[in-house]
């Protein structure tokens, strides 16, 4: 959701190419390094399809965003967004399979080399969060100039900023200057 920054003012797109989408999968650890390498190659070999998948990635992001935005604002969830998200979840589910791992099984995907495979764990991760008891810990950043969402995994669930270095420090600096000003 945060890959479109400043979405209500001057939107800055971080997903400009299919490679950016794969990098997002790498950074968020929903893709393993072997898959990242394969998708890089495949994306270069089929740029038209890669561009289409990038469009789907943004559509999925916006559907996820609209659902979470409504939940945070305590508004009814837009049906169209939920329907779109469900379509991506169903698409992902069709590729899920159980794979034996040491001592048990893990969820895995078939066709992990397909360009759209980058979308499956993202859709599934959103679905799992929405259907979990963690949902109430999804927050919007406290900063008025930031529209990022975050999952508050802190012990007391009192985190207010998306990221301490990004927004927490900015708020601290502002408070510092406000105090200084009041002293004059
Ligand atoms: Zn923030």
PDB file of C-alpha atoms and ligand atoms in Angstrom:
ATOM      1  CA  UNK A   1       0.000   0.000   0.000  1.00  0.00           C
ATOM      2  CA  UNK A   2       2.905   2.299   0.775  1.00  0.00           C
ATOM      3  CA  UNK A   3       4.461   1.912  -2.663  1.00  0.00           C
ATOM      4  CA  UNK A   4       2.393   4.878  -3.814  1.00  0.00           C
ATOM      5  CA  UNK A   5       3.741   7.616  -1.593  1.00  0.00           C
ATOM      6  CA  UNK A   6       1.951  10.915  -0.911  1.00  0.00           C
ATOM      7  CA  UNK A   7      -1.081   9.479  -2.674  1.00  0.00           C
ATOM      8  CA  UNK A   8      -3.449  12.307  -1.649  1.00  0.00           C
ATOM      9  CA  UNK A   9      -1.142  15.167  -2.571  1.00  0.00           C
ATOM     10  CA  UNK A  10       1.617  14.595  -5.113  1.00  0.00           C
ATOM     11  CA  UNK A  11       1.667  10.843  -5.712  1.00  0.00           C
ATOM     12  CA  UNK A  12       5.099   9.285  -6.085  1.00  0.00           C
ATOM     13  CA  UNK A  13       5.079   5.870  -7.694  1.00  0.00           C
ATOM     14  CA  UNK A  14       7.706   3.389  -6.512  1.00  0.00           C
ATOM     15  CA  UNK A  15       6.493   0.665  -8.866  1.00  0.00           C
ATOM     16  CA  UNK A  16       7.564   2.077 -12.209  1.00  0.00           C
ATOM     17  CA  UNK A  17       8.712  -1.153 -13.798  1.00  0.00           C
ATOM     18  CA  UNK A  18       8.086  -4.854 -13.359  1.00  0.00           C
ATOM     19  CA  UNK A  19      11.553  -5.107 -11.826  1.00  0.00           C
ATOM     20  CA  UNK A  20      10.431  -2.676  -9.097  1.00  0.00           C
ATOM     21  CA  UNK A  21       7.566  -5.040  -8.323  1.00  0.00           C
ATOM     22  CA  UNK A  22       9.966  -7.985  -8.087  1.00  0.00           C
ATOM     23  CA  UNK A  23      12.275  -5.924  -5.869  1.00  0.00           C
ATOM     24  CA  UNK A  24       9.311  -5.180  -3.620  1.00  0.00           C
ATOM     25  CA  UNK A  25       8.738  -8.946  -3.369  1.00  0.00           C
ATOM     26  CA  UNK A  26      12.400  -9.376  -2.498  1.00  0.00           C
ATOM     27  CA  UNK A  27      12.466  -6.596   0.109  1.00  0.00           C
ATOM     28  CA  UNK A  28       9.337  -7.881   1.809  1.00  0.00           C
ATOM     29  CA  UNK A  29      10.707 -11.436   1.628  1.00  0.00           C
ATOM     30  CA  UNK A  30       7.671 -12.890  -0.110  1.00  0.00           C
ATOM     31  CA  UNK A  31       9.979 -14.094  -2.886  1.00  0.00           C
ATOM     32  CA  UNK A  32      13.125 -16.104  -2.400  1.00  0.00           C
ATOM     33  CA  UNK A  33      16.370 -15.165  -4.142  1.00  0.00           C
ATOM     34  CA  UNK A  34      16.093 -17.940  -6.748  1.00  0.00           C
ATOM     35  CA  UNK A  35      12.640 -16.686  -7.732  1.00  0.00           C
ATOM     36  CA  UNK A  36      13.847 -13.083  -7.853  1.00  0.00           C
ATOM     37  CA  UNK A  37      16.617 -14.026 -10.290  1.00  0.00           C
ATOM     38  CA  UNK A  38      14.235 -16.034 -12.488  1.00  0.00           C
ATOM     39  CA  UNK A  39      11.606 -13.291 -12.567  1.00  0.00           C
ATOM     40  CA  UNK A  40      14.238 -10.698 -13.474  1.00  0.00           C
ATOM     41  CA  UNK A  41      15.242 -12.842 -16.451  1.00  0.00           C
ATOM     42  CA  UNK A  42      11.699 -13.685 -17.467  1.00  0.00           C
ATOM     43  CA  UNK A  43      10.634 -10.053 -17.173  1.00  0.00           C
ATOM     44  CA  UNK A  44      13.391  -8.977 -19.524  1.00  0.00           C
ATOM     45  CA  UNK A  45      12.546 -11.724 -21.990  1.00  0.00           C
ATOM     46  CA  UNK A  46       8.868 -10.756 -22.151  1.00  0.00           C
ATOM     47  CA  UNK A  47       8.627  -7.008 -21.452  1.00  0.00           C
ATOM     48  CA  UNK A  48       5.063  -6.656 -22.760  1.00  0.00           C
ATOM     49  CA  UNK A  49       3.688  -9.259 -20.420  1.00  0.00           C
ATOM     50  CA  UNK A  50       5.835  -7.895 -17.587  1.00  0.00           C
ATOM     51  CA  UNK A  51       4.217  -4.491 -18.141  1.00  0.00           C
ATOM     52  CA  UNK A  52       0.757  -6.085 -17.962  1.00  0.00           C
ATOM     53  CA  UNK A  53       1.632  -7.836 -14.698  1.00  0.00           C
ATOM     54  CA  UNK A  54       2.910  -4.529 -13.306  1.00  0.00           C
ATOM     55  CA  UNK A  55      -0.537  -3.073 -14.064  1.00  0.00           C
ATOM     56  CA  UNK A  56      -2.174  -5.977 -12.226  1.00  0.00           C
ATOM     57  CA  UNK A  57       0.200  -5.394  -9.303  1.00  0.00           C
ATOM     58  CA  UNK A  58      -0.939  -1.796  -9.034  1.00  0.00           C
ATOM     59  CA  UNK A  59      -4.580  -2.831  -9.337  1.00  0.00           C
ATOM     60  CA  UNK A  60      -4.065  -5.341  -6.515  1.00  0.00           C
ATOM     61  CA  UNK A  61      -2.339  -2.676  -4.422  1.00  0.00           C
ATOM     62  CA  UNK A  62      -5.182  -0.223  -4.895  1.00  0.00           C
ATOM     63  CA  UNK A  63      -7.770  -2.885  -3.993  1.00  0.00           C
ATOM     64  CA  UNK A  64      -5.823  -3.708  -0.811  1.00  0.00           C
ATOM     65  CA  UNK A  65      -5.441  -0.016  -0.065  1.00  0.00           C
ATOM     66  CA  UNK A  66      -9.147   0.754  -0.490  1.00  0.00           C
ATOM     67  CA  UNK A  67     -10.144  -2.105   1.811  1.00  0.00           C
ATOM     68  CA  UNK A  68      -7.683  -1.150   4.567  1.00  0.00           C
ATOM     69  CA  UNK A  69      -8.402   2.572   4.189  1.00  0.00           C
ATOM     70  CA  UNK A  70     -12.119   1.905   4.748  1.00  0.00           C
ATOM     71  CA  UNK A  71     -11.393  -0.276   7.785  1.00  0.00           C
ATOM     72  CA  UNK A  72      -9.138   2.349   9.327  1.00  0.00           C
ATOM     73  CA  UNK A  73     -11.662   5.110   8.630  1.00  0.00           C
ATOM     74  CA  UNK A  74     -14.426   2.860   9.985  1.00  0.00           C
ATOM     75  CA  UNK A  75     -16.311   3.174   6.705  1.00  0.00           C
ATOM     76  CA  UNK A  76     -18.084   0.411   4.792  1.00  0.00           C
ATOM     77  CA  UNK A  77     -15.571  -1.549   2.721  1.00  0.00           C
ATOM     78  CA  UNK A  78     -16.063  -0.694  -0.982  1.00  0.00           C
ATOM     79  CA  UNK A  79     -17.538  -3.754  -2.666  1.00  0.00           C
ATOM     80  CA  UNK A  80     -15.658  -3.289  -5.910  1.00  0.00           C
ATOM     81  CA  UNK A  81     -12.310  -3.227  -4.098  1.00  0.00           C
ATOM     82  CA  UNK A  82     -13.157  -6.341  -2.090  1.00  0.00           C
ATOM     83  CA  UNK A  83     -14.335  -8.144  -5.235  1.00  0.00           C
ATOM     84  CA  UNK A  84     -11.090  -7.240  -7.004  1.00  0.00           C
ATOM     85  CA  UNK A  85      -8.993  -8.380  -4.042  1.00  0.00           C
ATOM     86  CA  UNK A  86     -10.976 -11.630  -3.892  1.00  0.00           C
ATOM     87  CA  UNK A  87     -10.301 -12.257  -7.570  1.00  0.00           C
ATOM     88  CA  UNK A  88      -6.543 -11.967  -6.936  1.00  0.00           C
ATOM     89  CA  UNK A  89      -6.804 -14.198  -3.870  1.00  0.00           C
ATOM     90  CA  UNK A  90      -8.655 -16.827  -5.887  1.00  0.00           C
ATOM     91  CA  UNK A  91      -6.059 -16.547  -8.619  1.00  0.00           C
ATOM     92  CA  UNK A  92      -3.317 -17.130  -6.049  1.00  0.00           C
ATOM     93  CA  UNK A  93      -5.157 -20.021  -4.378  1.00  0.00           C
ATOM     94  CA  UNK A  94      -5.272 -21.893  -7.680  1.00  0.00           C
ATOM     95  CA  UNK A  95      -1.467 -22.052  -7.568  1.00  0.00           C
ATOM     96  CA  UNK A  96      -1.059 -22.978  -3.916  1.00  0.00           C
ATOM     97  CA  UNK A  97       0.056 -26.425  -2.972  1.00  0.00           C
ATOM     98  CA  UNK A  98       1.466 -28.255   0.011  1.00  0.00           C
ATOM     99  CA  UNK A  99       5.109 -29.141  -0.201  1.00  0.00           C
ATOM    100  CA  UNK A 100       6.849 -31.468   2.216  1.00  0.00           C
ATOM    101  CA  UNK A 101       9.463 -29.798   4.367  1.00  0.00           C
ATOM    102  CA  UNK A 102      11.470 -31.211   7.225  1.00  0.00           C
ATOM    103  CA  UNK A 103       9.026 -32.511   9.785  1.00  0.00           C
ATOM    104  CA  UNK A 104       5.865 -31.328   8.014  1.00  0.00           C
ATOM    105  CA  UNK A 105       4.507 -29.266   5.170  1.00  0.00           C
ATOM    106  CA  UNK A 106       4.629 -25.684   3.965  1.00  0.00           C
ATOM    107  CA  UNK A 107       2.467 -23.678   1.568  1.00  0.00           C
ATOM    108  CA  UNK A 108       4.172 -23.290  -1.710  1.00  0.00           C
ATOM    109  CA  UNK A 109       3.300 -22.208  -5.266  1.00  0.00           C
ATOM    110  CA  UNK A 110       3.451 -24.065  -8.524  1.00  0.00           C
ATOM    111  CA  UNK A 111       4.712 -22.172 -11.598  1.00  0.00           C
ATOM    112  CA  UNK A 112       6.870 -19.934  -9.430  1.00  0.00           C
ATOM    113  CA  UNK A 113       8.628 -18.783 -12.615  1.00  0.00           C
ATOM    114  CA  UNK A 114       5.499 -17.240 -14.119  1.00  0.00           C
ATOM    115  CA  UNK A 115       5.658 -13.463 -14.225  1.00  0.00           C
ATOM    116  CA  UNK A 116       2.420 -13.112 -12.250  1.00  0.00           C
ATOM    117  CA  UNK A 117       3.711 -15.373  -9.469  1.00  0.00           C
ATOM    118  CA  UNK A 118       5.006 -12.213  -7.771  1.00  0.00           C
ATOM    119  CA  UNK A 119       1.378 -11.255  -7.080  1.00  0.00           C
ATOM    120  CA  UNK A 120       0.295 -14.500  -5.391  1.00  0.00           C
ATOM    121  CA  UNK A 121       2.065 -14.192  -2.040  1.00  0.00           C
ATOM    122  CA  UNK A 122       1.085 -10.510  -1.863  1.00  0.00           C
ATOM    123  CA  UNK A 123      -2.626 -11.313  -2.314  1.00  0.00           C
ATOM    124  CA  UNK A 124      -2.382 -14.200   0.122  1.00  0.00           C
ATOM    125  CA  UNK A 125      -0.578 -12.117   2.710  1.00  0.00           C
ATOM    126  CA  UNK A 126      -3.278  -9.421   2.531  1.00  0.00           C
ATOM    127  CA  UNK A 127      -5.972 -12.090   2.864  1.00  0.00           C
ATOM    128  CA  UNK A 128      -4.300 -13.675   5.864  1.00  0.00           C
ATOM    129  CA  UNK A 129      -3.951 -10.342   7.600  1.00  0.00           C
ATOM    130  CA  UNK A 130      -7.558  -9.362   6.896  1.00  0.00           C
ATOM    131  CA  UNK A 131      -8.828 -12.655   8.297  1.00  0.00           C
ATOM    132  CA  UNK A 132      -6.566 -12.561  11.353  1.00  0.00           C
ATOM    133  CA  UNK A 133      -6.827 -11.134  14.861  1.00  0.00           C
ATOM    134  CA  UNK A 134      -3.964  -8.783  13.912  1.00  0.00           C
ATOM    135  CA  UNK A 135      -6.313  -6.687  11.803  1.00  0.00           C
ATOM    136  CA  UNK A 136      -6.999  -4.160  14.549  1.00  0.00           C
ATOM    137  CA  UNK A 137      -3.252  -3.463  14.723  1.00  0.00           C
ATOM    138  CA  UNK A 138      -3.133  -2.133  11.183  1.00  0.00           C
ATOM    139  CA  UNK A 139      -2.732   1.598  11.604  1.00  0.00           C
ATOM    140  CA  UNK A 140      -2.315   4.744   9.580  1.00  0.00           C
ATOM    141  CA  UNK A 141       0.782   6.756  10.433  1.00  0.00           C
ATOM    142  CA  UNK A 142       0.210   9.471  13.025  1.00  0.00           C
ATOM    143  CA  UNK A 143       2.081  12.035  10.950  1.00  0.00           C
ATOM    144  CA  UNK A 144      -0.296  14.359   9.117  1.00  0.00           C
ATOM    145  CA  UNK A 145       1.985  14.480   6.112  1.00  0.00           C
ATOM    146  CA  UNK A 146       2.369  10.711   5.798  1.00  0.00           C
ATOM    147  CA  UNK A 147      -0.192   8.289   4.403  1.00  0.00           C
ATOM    148  CA  UNK A 148       1.649   5.078   5.131  1.00  0.00           C
ATOM    149  CA  UNK A 149       0.027   2.135   6.819  1.00  0.00           C
ATOM    150  CA  UNK A 150       1.814  -0.173   9.183  1.00  0.00           C
ATOM    151  CA  UNK A 151       1.185  -3.227  11.304  1.00  0.00           C
ATOM    152  CA  UNK A 152       1.793  -2.401  14.926  1.00  0.00           C
ATOM    153  CA  UNK A 153       3.620  -5.433  16.239  1.00  0.00           C
ATOM    154  CA  UNK A 154       4.979  -3.598  19.280  1.00  0.00           C
ATOM    155  CA  UNK A 155       4.371  -5.175  22.673  1.00  0.00           C
ATOM    156  CA  UNK A 156       1.906  -2.579  23.934  1.00  0.00           C
ATOM    157  CA  UNK A 157       0.406  -1.816  20.530  1.00  0.00           C
ATOM    158  CA  UNK A 158       0.950   1.888  20.976  1.00  0.00           C
ATOM    159  CA  UNK A 159       3.124   2.601  17.996  1.00  0.00           C
ATOM    160  CA  UNK A 160       2.110   5.811  16.267  1.00  0.00           C
ATOM    161  CA  UNK A 161       4.492   6.227  13.356  1.00  0.00           C
ATOM    162  CA  UNK A 162       4.977   4.072  10.314  1.00  0.00           C
ATOM    163  CA  UNK A 163       8.688   4.124  10.871  1.00  0.00           C
ATOM    164  CA  UNK A 164      10.753   5.809  13.550  1.00  0.00           C
ATOM    165  CA  UNK A 165      13.446   6.956  11.148  1.00  0.00           C
ATOM    166  CA  UNK A 166      10.998   8.164   8.491  1.00  0.00           C
ATOM    167  CA  UNK A 167       8.283   9.880  10.548  1.00  0.00           C
ATOM    168  CA  UNK A 168       9.069   9.465  14.234  1.00  0.00           C
ATOM    169  CA  UNK A 169      12.236  11.527  13.969  1.00  0.00           C
ATOM    170  CA  UNK A 170      10.595  14.179  11.828  1.00  0.00           C
ATOM    171  CA  UNK A 171       7.931  14.598  14.510  1.00  0.00           C
ATOM    172  CA  UNK A 172      10.599  14.821  17.198  1.00  0.00           C
ATOM    173  CA  UNK A 173      12.484  17.490  15.268  1.00  0.00           C
ATOM    174  CA  UNK A 174       9.274  19.486  14.734  1.00  0.00           C
ATOM    175  CA  UNK A 175       8.448  19.325  18.442  1.00  0.00           C
ATOM    176  CA  UNK A 176      11.955  20.439  19.260  1.00  0.00           C
ATOM    177  CA  UNK A 177      11.685  23.516  17.027  1.00  0.00           C
ATOM    178  CA  UNK A 178       8.181  24.283  18.301  1.00  0.00           C
ATOM    179  CA  UNK A 179       9.541  24.298  21.843  1.00  0.00           C
ATOM    180  CA  UNK A 180      12.475  26.491  20.829  1.00  0.00           C
ATOM    181  CA  UNK A 181      10.097  28.973  19.204  1.00  0.00           C
ATOM    182  CA  UNK A 182       7.961  29.135  22.326  1.00  0.00           C
ATOM    183  CA  UNK A 183      11.030  30.037  24.327  1.00  0.00           C
ATOM    184  CA  UNK A 184      11.509  33.296  22.431  1.00  0.00           C
TER     185      UNK A 184
HETATM  186 ZN1  LIG B   1       4.724   7.872   8.506  1.00  0.00          ZN
END
